[in-house]
Coordinates of C-alpha atoms in Angstrom, one line a residue:
M1 CA 13.6 -16.5 58.0
D2 CA 11.9 -13.2 57.5
K3 CA 13.3 -11.1 54.6
I4 CA 13.0 -7.6 53.3
L5 CA 13.5 -7.0 49.6
I6 CA 15.1 -3.7 48.6
L7 CA 14.8 -2.6 45.0
D8 CA 17.6 -0.3 44.0
F9 CA 16.8 2.6 41.7
G10 CA 20.3 3.9 41.8
S11 CA 20.7 6.0 44.9
Q12 CA 24.1 6.3 46.5
Y13 CA 22.3 5.6 49.8
T14 CA 20.6 2.4 48.9
Q15 CA 23.2 0.2 50.6
L16 CA 22.5 2.1 53.9
I17 CA 18.9 0.9 53.7
A18 CA 20.1 -2.7 53.7
R19 CA 22.4 -1.9 56.6
R20 CA 19.7 -0.3 58.7
V21 CA 17.3 -3.2 58.1
R22 CA 20.0 -5.6 59.2
E23 CA 20.7 -3.5 62.2
A24 CA 17.1 -4.1 63.2
G25 CA 17.8 -7.9 63.1
V26 CA 16.0 -8.5 59.8
F27 CA 17.7 -10.1 56.8
S28 CA 17.6 -7.9 53.7
E29 CA 18.4 -8.6 50.0
L30 CA 19.3 -5.8 47.6
H31 CA 18.4 -6.2 44.0
P32 CA 18.1 -3.9 40.9
W33 CA 14.8 -2.2 40.3
D34 CA 14.1 -4.2 37.2
M35 CA 14.0 -7.5 39.0
S36 CA 11.4 -9.7 37.3
A37 CA 8.1 -10.6 38.8
D38 CA 9.1 -14.2 38.9
E39 CA 12.3 -13.4 40.8
I40 CA 10.4 -11.2 43.3
R41 CA 7.8 -13.9 43.9
A42 CA 10.7 -16.5 44.4
C43 CA 12.3 -14.1 46.9
N44 CA 9.2 -14.4 49.1
P45 CA 9.7 -11.1 50.9
S46 CA 7.9 -10.1 54.1
G47 CA 8.1 -6.5 52.8
I48 CA 9.5 -4.4 50.0
I49 CA 11.4 -1.1 50.1
L50 CA 11.8 1.0 47.0
S51 CA 15.0 3.1 47.1
G52 CA 15.8 6.6 46.0
G53 CA 17.4 7.4 42.6
P54 CA 18.6 10.1 40.2
N55 CA 15.7 9.8 37.7
S56 CA 12.5 11.7 37.2
V57 CA 9.3 9.6 36.9
Y58 CA 8.1 11.6 33.9
D59 CA 11.3 11.0 31.8
E60 CA 11.2 8.5 28.9
E61 CA 12.2 5.0 29.9
T62 CA 12.1 5.9 33.6
P63 CA 12.7 3.1 36.0
K64 CA 9.5 1.5 37.4
A65 CA 8.9 -1.3 39.9
A66 CA 7.3 -4.4 38.6
S67 CA 3.5 -4.2 39.0
L68 CA 3.7 -7.3 41.2
V69 CA 5.3 -5.2 43.9
F70 CA 1.9 -3.6 44.5
E71 CA -0.1 -6.8 44.0
L72 CA 1.9 -9.3 46.2
G73 CA 0.0 -8.3 49.3
V74 CA 3.1 -7.4 51.4
P75 CA 3.8 -3.9 52.9
V76 CA 5.8 -1.6 50.6
L77 CA 7.8 1.5 51.6
G78 CA 8.9 4.0 49.0
I79 CA 11.8 6.4 49.7
C80 CA 12.4 9.6 47.7
Y81 CA 12.3 8.4 44.1
G82 CA 10.7 5.2 45.5
M83 CA 7.8 7.4 46.8
Q84 CA 7.5 9.2 43.4
T85 CA 7.4 6.0 41.3
M86 CA 4.9 4.6 43.8
A87 CA 2.7 7.6 43.4
A88 CA 3.0 7.6 39.6
Q89 CA 2.4 3.9 39.2
L90 CA -0.7 4.0 41.4
G91 CA -2.3 6.9 39.7
G92 CA -1.0 9.9 41.6
G93 CA 0.9 13.0 40.2
V94 CA 4.6 14.0 40.3
E95 CA 6.0 17.3 39.2
T96 CA 9.3 19.2 39.3
G97 CA 9.3 21.3 42.4
V98 CA 9.6 25.1 42.4
T99 CA 11.8 24.8 45.5
R100 CA 14.3 22.0 45.8
E101 CA 15.3 20.5 49.1
F102 CA 18.8 19.2 49.7
G103 CA 20.1 18.7 53.2
Y104 CA 18.5 19.2 56.6
A105 CA 14.8 19.9 56.7
E106 CA 11.9 19.6 59.2
V107 CA 8.6 17.9 58.5
V108 CA 5.6 17.7 60.8
T109 CA 3.8 14.4 61.1
S110 CA 0.0 14.2 61.1
G111 CA -0.1 11.6 63.8
N112 CA -2.4 9.3 61.9
S113 CA -0.2 6.7 60.4
A114 CA 1.1 3.3 61.6
L115 CA 4.5 4.3 60.2
L116 CA 5.2 7.6 62.0
S117 CA 2.7 7.8 64.9
G118 CA 4.6 8.6 68.1
I119 CA 7.9 9.0 66.4
E120 CA 9.0 12.7 66.7
D121 CA 11.9 15.0 67.5
K122 CA 9.6 17.8 68.8
E123 CA 6.5 17.7 70.9
Y124 CA 4.3 19.1 68.1
G125 CA 5.3 16.1 65.8
G126 CA 8.3 17.7 64.1
L127 CA 10.9 15.4 62.6
D128 CA 14.5 16.5 61.7
V129 CA 15.1 14.8 58.3
W130 CA 17.5 14.7 55.4
M131 CA 16.0 15.7 52.0
S132 CA 17.6 15.2 48.6
H133 CA 15.1 15.9 45.8
G134 CA 13.9 18.2 43.1
D135 CA 10.7 16.4 42.1
K136 CA 7.8 15.9 44.4
V137 CA 4.4 14.2 44.7
T138 CA 1.6 16.8 43.9
M139 CA -1.4 14.5 43.8
L140 CA -2.1 11.5 46.0
P141 CA -3.1 8.2 44.5
D142 CA -6.6 6.8 45.4
G143 CA -6.7 5.5 49.0
F144 CA -3.7 7.5 50.2
H145 CA -3.5 10.2 52.8
V146 CA -0.7 12.6 53.9
I147 CA 1.3 11.5 56.9
C148 CA 3.9 14.4 57.0
S149 CA 4.5 17.7 55.3
N150 CA 6.3 21.0 55.3
D151 CA 5.9 24.3 53.4
S152 CA 8.2 23.2 50.5
T153 CA 6.8 19.7 50.3
P154 CA 3.1 19.5 51.3
I155 CA 3.2 15.8 50.6
A156 CA 6.4 14.7 52.3
G157 CA 4.9 11.4 53.2
M158 CA 1.9 9.4 52.3
A159 CA 0.2 6.1 53.3
D160 CA -2.5 3.7 52.3
E161 CA -3.1 1.9 55.6
T162 CA -5.4 -0.7 54.0
R163 CA -2.8 -2.0 51.6
H164 CA 0.1 -1.2 54.0
F165 CA 1.8 1.1 51.4
Y166 CA 3.9 3.9 52.8
A167 CA 6.2 6.5 51.3
L168 CA 8.6 9.2 52.5
Q169 CA 10.2 12.0 50.5
F170 CA 13.1 12.1 52.9
H171 CA 15.8 9.6 53.5
P172 CA 15.3 7.6 56.8
E173 CA 18.4 5.5 56.1
V174 CA 21.0 8.3 56.6
T175 CA 22.2 9.3 60.0
H176 CA 21.1 12.9 59.4
T177 CA 17.5 11.8 59.8
H178 CA 17.5 11.5 63.6
Q179 CA 14.6 9.1 63.9
G180 CA 15.5 7.2 60.8
K181 CA 16.4 3.9 62.5
A182 CA 13.1 4.0 64.5
I183 CA 11.1 4.6 61.3
L184 CA 12.7 1.7 59.5
S185 CA 12.4 -0.5 62.6
R186 CA 8.7 0.3 62.8
F187 CA 8.3 -0.6 59.2
V188 CA 10.0 -4.0 59.3
H189 CA 8.8 -5.1 62.7
K190 CA 5.4 -3.6 63.3
I191 CA 4.1 -3.3 59.8
C192 CA 5.9 -6.2 58.0
G193 CA 5.7 -8.4 61.1
C194 CA 9.3 -9.5 61.0
G195 CA 11.1 -10.8 64.0
S196 CA 14.7 -10.2 64.9
D197 CA 16.1 -13.5 63.8
W198 CA 19.0 -12.3 61.6
T199 CA 22.1 -12.6 63.8
M200 CA 25.7 -13.1 63.0
P201 CA 25.8 -16.7 64.3
N202 CA 22.8 -17.5 62.1
Y203 CA 24.6 -15.8 59.2
I204 CA 27.8 -17.9 59.8
D205 CA 25.8 -21.1 59.5
E206 CA 24.2 -20.0 56.3
A207 CA 27.5 -18.7 54.8
V208 CA 29.3 -21.9 55.7
A209 CA 26.6 -24.0 54.0
R210 CA 26.7 -21.7 51.0
I211 CA 30.5 -21.9 50.7
R212 CA 30.5 -25.7 51.0
E213 CA 27.8 -26.1 48.3
Q214 CA 29.6 -23.7 46.0
V215 CA 33.1 -25.1 46.4
G216 CA 32.4 -28.8 46.9
E217 CA 35.7 -30.7 47.1
E218 CA 37.7 -28.2 45.2
E219 CA 40.6 -26.2 46.7
V220 CA 40.6 -22.4 47.3
I221 CA 43.4 -19.9 47.3
L222 CA 42.9 -16.7 49.3
G223 CA 44.7 -13.4 48.8
L224 CA 45.6 -12.5 52.4
S225 CA 46.5 -8.9 53.2
G226 CA 46.4 -9.1 56.9
G227 CA 43.6 -6.5 57.0
V228 CA 40.2 -7.0 58.6
D229 CA 38.4 -8.1 55.5
S230 CA 40.8 -10.7 54.2
S231 CA 41.4 -12.0 57.7
V232 CA 37.7 -12.5 58.4
A233 CA 37.3 -14.1 54.9
A234 CA 40.1 -16.5 55.8
A235 CA 38.5 -17.4 59.1
L236 CA 35.1 -18.0 57.5
L237 CA 36.5 -20.1 54.7
H238 CA 38.6 -22.1 57.1
R239 CA 35.4 -22.8 59.2
A240 CA 33.7 -23.9 56.0
I241 CA 36.3 -26.0 54.1
G242 CA 39.3 -26.4 56.4
E243 CA 42.3 -27.9 54.7
Q244 CA 40.9 -27.0 51.2
L245 CA 42.0 -23.4 51.9
T246 CA 45.5 -22.1 51.2
C247 CA 46.2 -18.4 51.9
V248 CA 48.8 -16.5 50.0
F249 CA 50.3 -13.5 51.7
V250 CA 52.0 -11.2 49.2
D251 CA 54.6 -8.6 50.3
N252 CA 54.3 -6.0 47.6
G253 CA 56.7 -3.6 49.1
L254 CA 53.8 -1.4 50.1
L255 CA 53.0 -2.8 53.5
R256 CA 53.1 -1.1 56.9
L257 CA 56.1 -1.4 59.2
H258 CA 56.8 -5.1 60.2
E259 CA 53.5 -6.1 58.6
A260 CA 54.8 -9.3 56.9
E261 CA 56.2 -10.6 60.2
Q262 CA 53.1 -9.7 62.2
V263 CA 50.7 -11.3 59.7
M264 CA 52.5 -14.6 59.5
Q265 CA 52.8 -14.8 63.3
T266 CA 49.2 -13.8 63.9
F267 CA 47.8 -16.4 61.5
A268 CA 50.1 -19.1 62.7
D269 CA 48.9 -18.5 66.2
N270 CA 45.2 -17.8 65.7
L271 CA 43.9 -19.5 62.6
G272 CA 46.0 -22.5 62.0
V273 CA 45.6 -22.2 58.2
K274 CA 48.1 -22.9 55.5
V275 CA 49.8 -19.6 54.6
I276 CA 52.4 -19.1 51.8
H277 CA 54.5 -16.0 52.1
V278 CA 55.6 -14.5 48.7
D279 CA 58.0 -11.5 48.6
A280 CA 57.2 -9.8 45.3
S281 CA 58.2 -6.3 46.4
D282 CA 60.8 -5.8 43.7
E283 CA 58.4 -6.8 40.9
F284 CA 55.6 -4.4 42.2
L285 CA 58.0 -1.5 42.6
K286 CA 59.5 -2.1 39.2
H287 CA 56.2 -1.9 37.4
L288 CA 55.1 1.2 39.4
A289 CA 58.2 3.2 38.5
G290 CA 57.3 6.4 36.7
V291 CA 53.6 6.0 37.2
T292 CA 51.8 8.9 38.8
D293 CA 48.1 8.5 38.0
P294 CA 46.2 6.9 40.9
E295 CA 43.9 4.8 38.7
A296 CA 46.9 3.5 36.7
K297 CA 48.7 2.6 40.0
R298 CA 45.7 0.7 41.3
K299 CA 45.3 -1.2 38.0
I300 CA 49.1 -2.1 38.0
I301 CA 48.9 -3.3 41.6
G302 CA 45.8 -5.3 40.9
R303 CA 47.4 -6.8 37.8
E304 CA 50.5 -7.8 39.7
F305 CA 48.4 -9.4 42.4
V306 CA 46.7 -11.5 39.8
E307 CA 50.1 -12.5 38.3
V308 CA 51.3 -13.6 41.7
F309 CA 48.2 -15.6 42.3
Q310 CA 48.5 -17.2 38.9
Q311 CA 52.0 -18.3 39.7
E312 CA 51.0 -19.7 43.1
S313 CA 47.9 -21.4 41.9
A314 CA 50.0 -23.3 39.3
K315 CA 51.7 -24.9 42.3
L316 CA 48.4 -26.0 43.7
P317 CA 46.9 -28.2 40.9
Q318 CA 43.6 -28.7 42.8
A319 CA 43.0 -25.0 43.3
R320 CA 39.9 -23.9 41.4
W321 CA 38.9 -20.8 43.3
L322 CA 40.4 -17.4 44.2
A323 CA 38.8 -16.0 47.3
Q324 CA 39.0 -12.3 48.1
G325 CA 37.9 -10.1 51.0
T326 CA 35.8 -7.8 48.9
I327 CA 33.1 -6.0 50.9
Y328 CA 30.1 -4.0 49.9
P329 CA 31.5 -0.5 50.0
D330 CA 34.3 -1.6 47.6
V331 CA 31.6 -2.7 45.2
I332 CA 29.6 0.5 45.5
E333 CA 32.6 2.8 45.0
S334 CA 33.7 0.8 42.0
A335 CA 30.2 1.0 40.5
G336 CA 30.3 -2.8 40.6
S337 CA 26.9 -3.2 42.2
K338 CA 24.4 -5.3 40.3
T339 CA 22.5 -2.1 39.3
K340 CA 25.5 -0.6 37.5
K341 CA 23.9 2.8 38.3
A342 CA 26.4 4.4 40.6
H343 CA 29.2 6.6 39.4
T344 CA 32.7 5.2 39.7
I345 CA 34.5 7.0 42.5
K346 CA 37.6 4.9 42.4
S347 CA 38.3 1.4 41.3
H348 CA 39.3 -1.3 43.7
H349 CA 41.9 -3.9 42.7
N350 CA 39.7 -6.7 44.0
V351 CA 36.5 -5.7 42.3
G352 CA 35.4 -6.4 38.7
G353 CA 36.2 -10.0 38.0
L354 CA 39.3 -11.9 36.9
P355 CA 41.1 -12.4 33.6
D356 CA 40.3 -15.6 31.7
T357 CA 44.0 -16.5 31.9
L358 CA 43.9 -17.0 35.6
H359 CA 41.6 -20.1 35.2
L360 CA 40.2 -19.6 38.7
K361 CA 36.6 -19.0 39.7
L362 CA 36.0 -16.0 42.0
L363 CA 34.8 -16.5 45.6
E364 CA 33.8 -13.4 47.6
P365 CA 32.2 -14.6 50.9
L366 CA 31.9 -11.0 52.3
R367 CA 30.7 -9.2 49.2
E368 CA 27.3 -8.2 50.6
L369 CA 28.6 -7.2 54.1
F370 CA 29.4 -3.7 55.5
K371 CA 32.5 -3.1 57.4
D372 CA 30.8 -3.2 60.8
E373 CA 29.2 -6.4 59.9
V374 CA 32.5 -7.9 58.9
R375 CA 33.9 -7.0 62.3
E376 CA 30.9 -8.5 64.0
L377 CA 31.4 -11.7 62.0
G378 CA 35.1 -11.8 62.9
V379 CA 34.3 -11.7 66.6
A380 CA 31.6 -14.4 66.2
L381 CA 34.2 -16.5 64.4
G382 CA 36.5 -16.2 67.4
L383 CA 39.2 -13.9 66.0
P384 CA 41.1 -11.7 68.5
R385 CA 39.7 -8.3 69.0
E386 CA 43.0 -6.5 68.1
M387 CA 42.8 -8.2 64.7
V388 CA 39.2 -7.6 64.0
Y389 CA 39.2 -3.9 65.2
R390 CA 42.4 -3.0 63.5
H391 CA 41.9 0.0 61.2
P392 CA 41.3 -0.8 57.5
F393 CA 44.2 -0.9 55.1
P394 CA 43.7 -0.5 51.4
G395 CA 44.4 -3.4 49.1
P396 CA 47.0 -1.4 47.1
G397 CA 48.6 -0.5 50.4
L398 CA 51.0 2.4 50.6
G399 CA 50.7 2.7 46.8
V400 CA 47.7 4.9 47.3
R401 CA 49.1 6.7 50.3
I402 CA 52.1 7.9 48.3
L403 CA 50.9 10.6 46.0
G404 CA 52.4 10.5 42.5
E405 CA 55.2 8.1 41.7
V406 CA 55.9 5.2 44.1
K407 CA 59.5 4.8 45.1
K408 CA 61.1 2.5 47.8
E409 CA 62.6 5.6 49.4
Y410 CA 59.1 7.1 49.8
A411 CA 57.6 3.9 51.1
D412 CA 60.3 3.5 53.7
L413 CA 59.8 7.0 55.0
L414 CA 56.0 6.6 55.1
R415 CA 56.2 3.3 56.9
R416 CA 58.1 4.8 59.8
A417 CA 56.0 8.0 60.0
D418 CA 52.8 5.9 59.9
A419 CA 54.1 3.6 62.7
I420 CA 54.7 6.7 64.9
F421 CA 51.2 8.1 64.3
I422 CA 49.5 4.8 65.1
E423 CA 51.7 4.2 68.2
E424 CA 50.8 7.6 69.6
L425 CA 47.1 7.1 68.9
H426 CA 47.2 3.8 70.9
A427 CA 49.1 5.5 73.7
S428 CA 46.6 8.4 73.9
G429 CA 43.5 6.2 73.7
W430 CA 42.5 7.8 70.4
Y431 CA 43.0 4.7 68.2
E432 CA 39.7 3.2 69.4
K433 CA 38.0 6.5 69.0
T434 CA 38.9 6.8 65.3
S435 CA 37.7 4.5 62.5
Q436 CA 40.7 4.9 60.2
A437 CA 44.0 6.8 60.7
F438 CA 47.2 6.9 58.6
V439 CA 49.9 9.1 57.1
V440 CA 50.0 10.2 53.5
F441 CA 53.3 11.0 51.7
L442 CA 53.2 14.2 49.6
P443 CA 55.5 14.5 46.6
V444 CA 56.5 18.1 47.6
K445 CA 59.5 19.4 49.5
S446 CA 59.5 22.4 51.9
V447 CA 62.1 24.5 53.5
G448 CA 62.8 24.0 57.1
V449 CA 65.4 24.7 59.8
M450 CA 67.0 22.1 62.0
G451 CA 69.7 23.3 64.4
D452 CA 71.5 26.0 62.5
G453 CA 71.0 24.4 59.1
R454 CA 68.5 24.8 56.3
T455 CA 66.6 21.7 55.3
Y456 CA 64.7 21.0 52.1
E457 CA 62.7 17.8 52.8
W458 CA 59.5 15.9 52.3
V459 CA 56.0 16.7 53.7
V460 CA 53.5 14.2 55.1
A461 CA 49.8 14.6 56.0
L462 CA 48.1 12.9 58.9
R463 CA 44.6 11.6 58.2
A464 CA 42.1 10.4 60.9
V465 CA 38.4 9.9 60.5
Q466 CA 35.3 8.8 62.4
T467 CA 32.5 6.9 60.7
Q468 CA 29.9 4.2 61.2
D469 CA 29.7 2.8 57.7
F470 CA 32.7 4.2 55.8
M471 CA 30.3 5.6 53.2
T472 CA 30.4 9.0 54.9
A473 CA 33.0 10.1 57.4
H474 CA 34.0 13.1 59.6
W475 CA 37.6 14.1 60.3
A476 CA 38.6 13.3 63.8
E477 CA 39.2 16.3 66.1
L478 CA 42.4 15.0 67.6
P479 CA 43.8 17.1 70.5
H480 CA 46.3 19.7 69.4
A481 CA 48.8 18.4 72.0
L482 CA 48.6 14.9 70.4
L483 CA 49.1 16.3 66.9
G484 CA 52.0 18.3 68.1
K485 CA 53.6 15.2 69.7
V486 CA 53.1 13.1 66.5
S487 CA 54.6 15.9 64.4
N488 CA 57.6 16.4 66.6
R489 CA 58.4 12.7 66.7
I490 CA 58.1 12.2 63.0
I491 CA 60.3 15.2 62.2
N492 CA 62.9 14.2 64.8
E493 CA 62.9 10.4 64.1
V494 CA 62.3 10.1 60.4
R495 CA 65.2 11.7 58.6
G496 CA 63.9 13.2 55.3
I497 CA 60.6 14.7 56.6
N498 CA 60.5 18.2 57.9
R499 CA 56.9 19.2 57.8
V500 CA 53.6 17.5 59.0
V501 CA 50.1 18.7 58.2
Y502 CA 46.6 17.5 59.2
D503 CA 43.8 16.7 56.8
V504 CA 40.4 18.2 58.0
S505 CA 38.3 17.1 55.0
G506 CA 35.1 15.0 55.4
K507 CA 33.7 12.3 53.2
P508 CA 32.0 13.6 51.1
P509 CA 33.4 15.7 49.4
A510 CA 36.7 13.9 49.9
T511 CA 37.2 10.2 50.1
I512 CA 38.9 8.7 53.1
E513 CA 42.0 7.7 51.2
W514 CA 43.7 10.4 49.2
E515 CA 44.0 8.3 46.0

């Protein structure tokens, strides 16, 4: 199978490169920039992409690609910092730019490159692109020519057609570069010669074989939340090892309305796997009492999950593995990627390894997949659409949707308000149009009037976003009439809430969840 190797120099966008390549039907592997020459050779890539990153090529100990990258005889594409290190390593020049470019920009193509020829947004060869750089290439290496430019960046793209080396100062992997998918598709198909043989059915076969080889005859215990990720992980593992899998569904007191009943019914009907239901709500809420810091709450919830799994695994003497539905955005946001270069945005309870006392090995079959790929995998595995396309739910549950201290009273109010919001989204047809929607409990009270009486009750916020990859997101422009209906129902039906607000923040600068 054809393969594109992506070397990560620390950009927050690197994972999007892998996603775009996979969307083109080509398998991609993401590795740190300091991957050794022997490892690169063993990877046997059809092409190599050098990602962006935060460094300057003229700094001391600046990251560099192994020289083999330019000696292997396969096409190479440098993006942003990847372009700069390519230029510097091949004898060109890079300097700090007088004018920096961050955000939308336009470049004009020269029309003389295999990478960009015929790809344009304007008739004169203009491309709308996304820039994010301070440094820029000021002198071409031998054998290169300019393939696109603008006033601020005269060398915005370069190519050595003989060796099939290409580089772009802008980021084709982000959606803001309108022709980005076409450019990356051109690189992997026309220049690298890759077919479109990476499909989800093929991935299933490879994943099943990998799981069987990894697990052998040992038993696996899976933490099942009922969300998309753990559900798909359960289906994949059941396909691979059948009766060797036992799922443990933990009610931590922070689930959505009627969640426990729905999860048990769904999995009994659709998967036929062994599921143990553990009600640990009292223990979770007891340990969360008085805790307000969001990171502390996440760590407590993660610790308590491990405690429950430790207890349940003791009842399964043959269990040697703990499986989790960790996906790639979780890893990125926890700075748990192999590169360790990204800043920690928030920790995820299912990322970062397990304590030695658990005595279980970690199995994460979805760790390298994006959310949309996980959904595609679920459909290919035969899971019902309503399960696969259910909105994501965080591992810590309502614990990170209740700001400040978590109390049972708050969780009960939030559960009912959230159920009303989701019910109205379904009824209006907006559930399918949004990628994630939920209610947040705010630890503040406001004055209100109901009938002829004064009220002093809690406030909740509605949150709904639209996104392709969950790495960036736009707030959903829900109709005012819908928002008004949701607000009216919550205030009338959930005693204790007298004010509803709507969150209109994008990601970035905000995250999708509030904590």
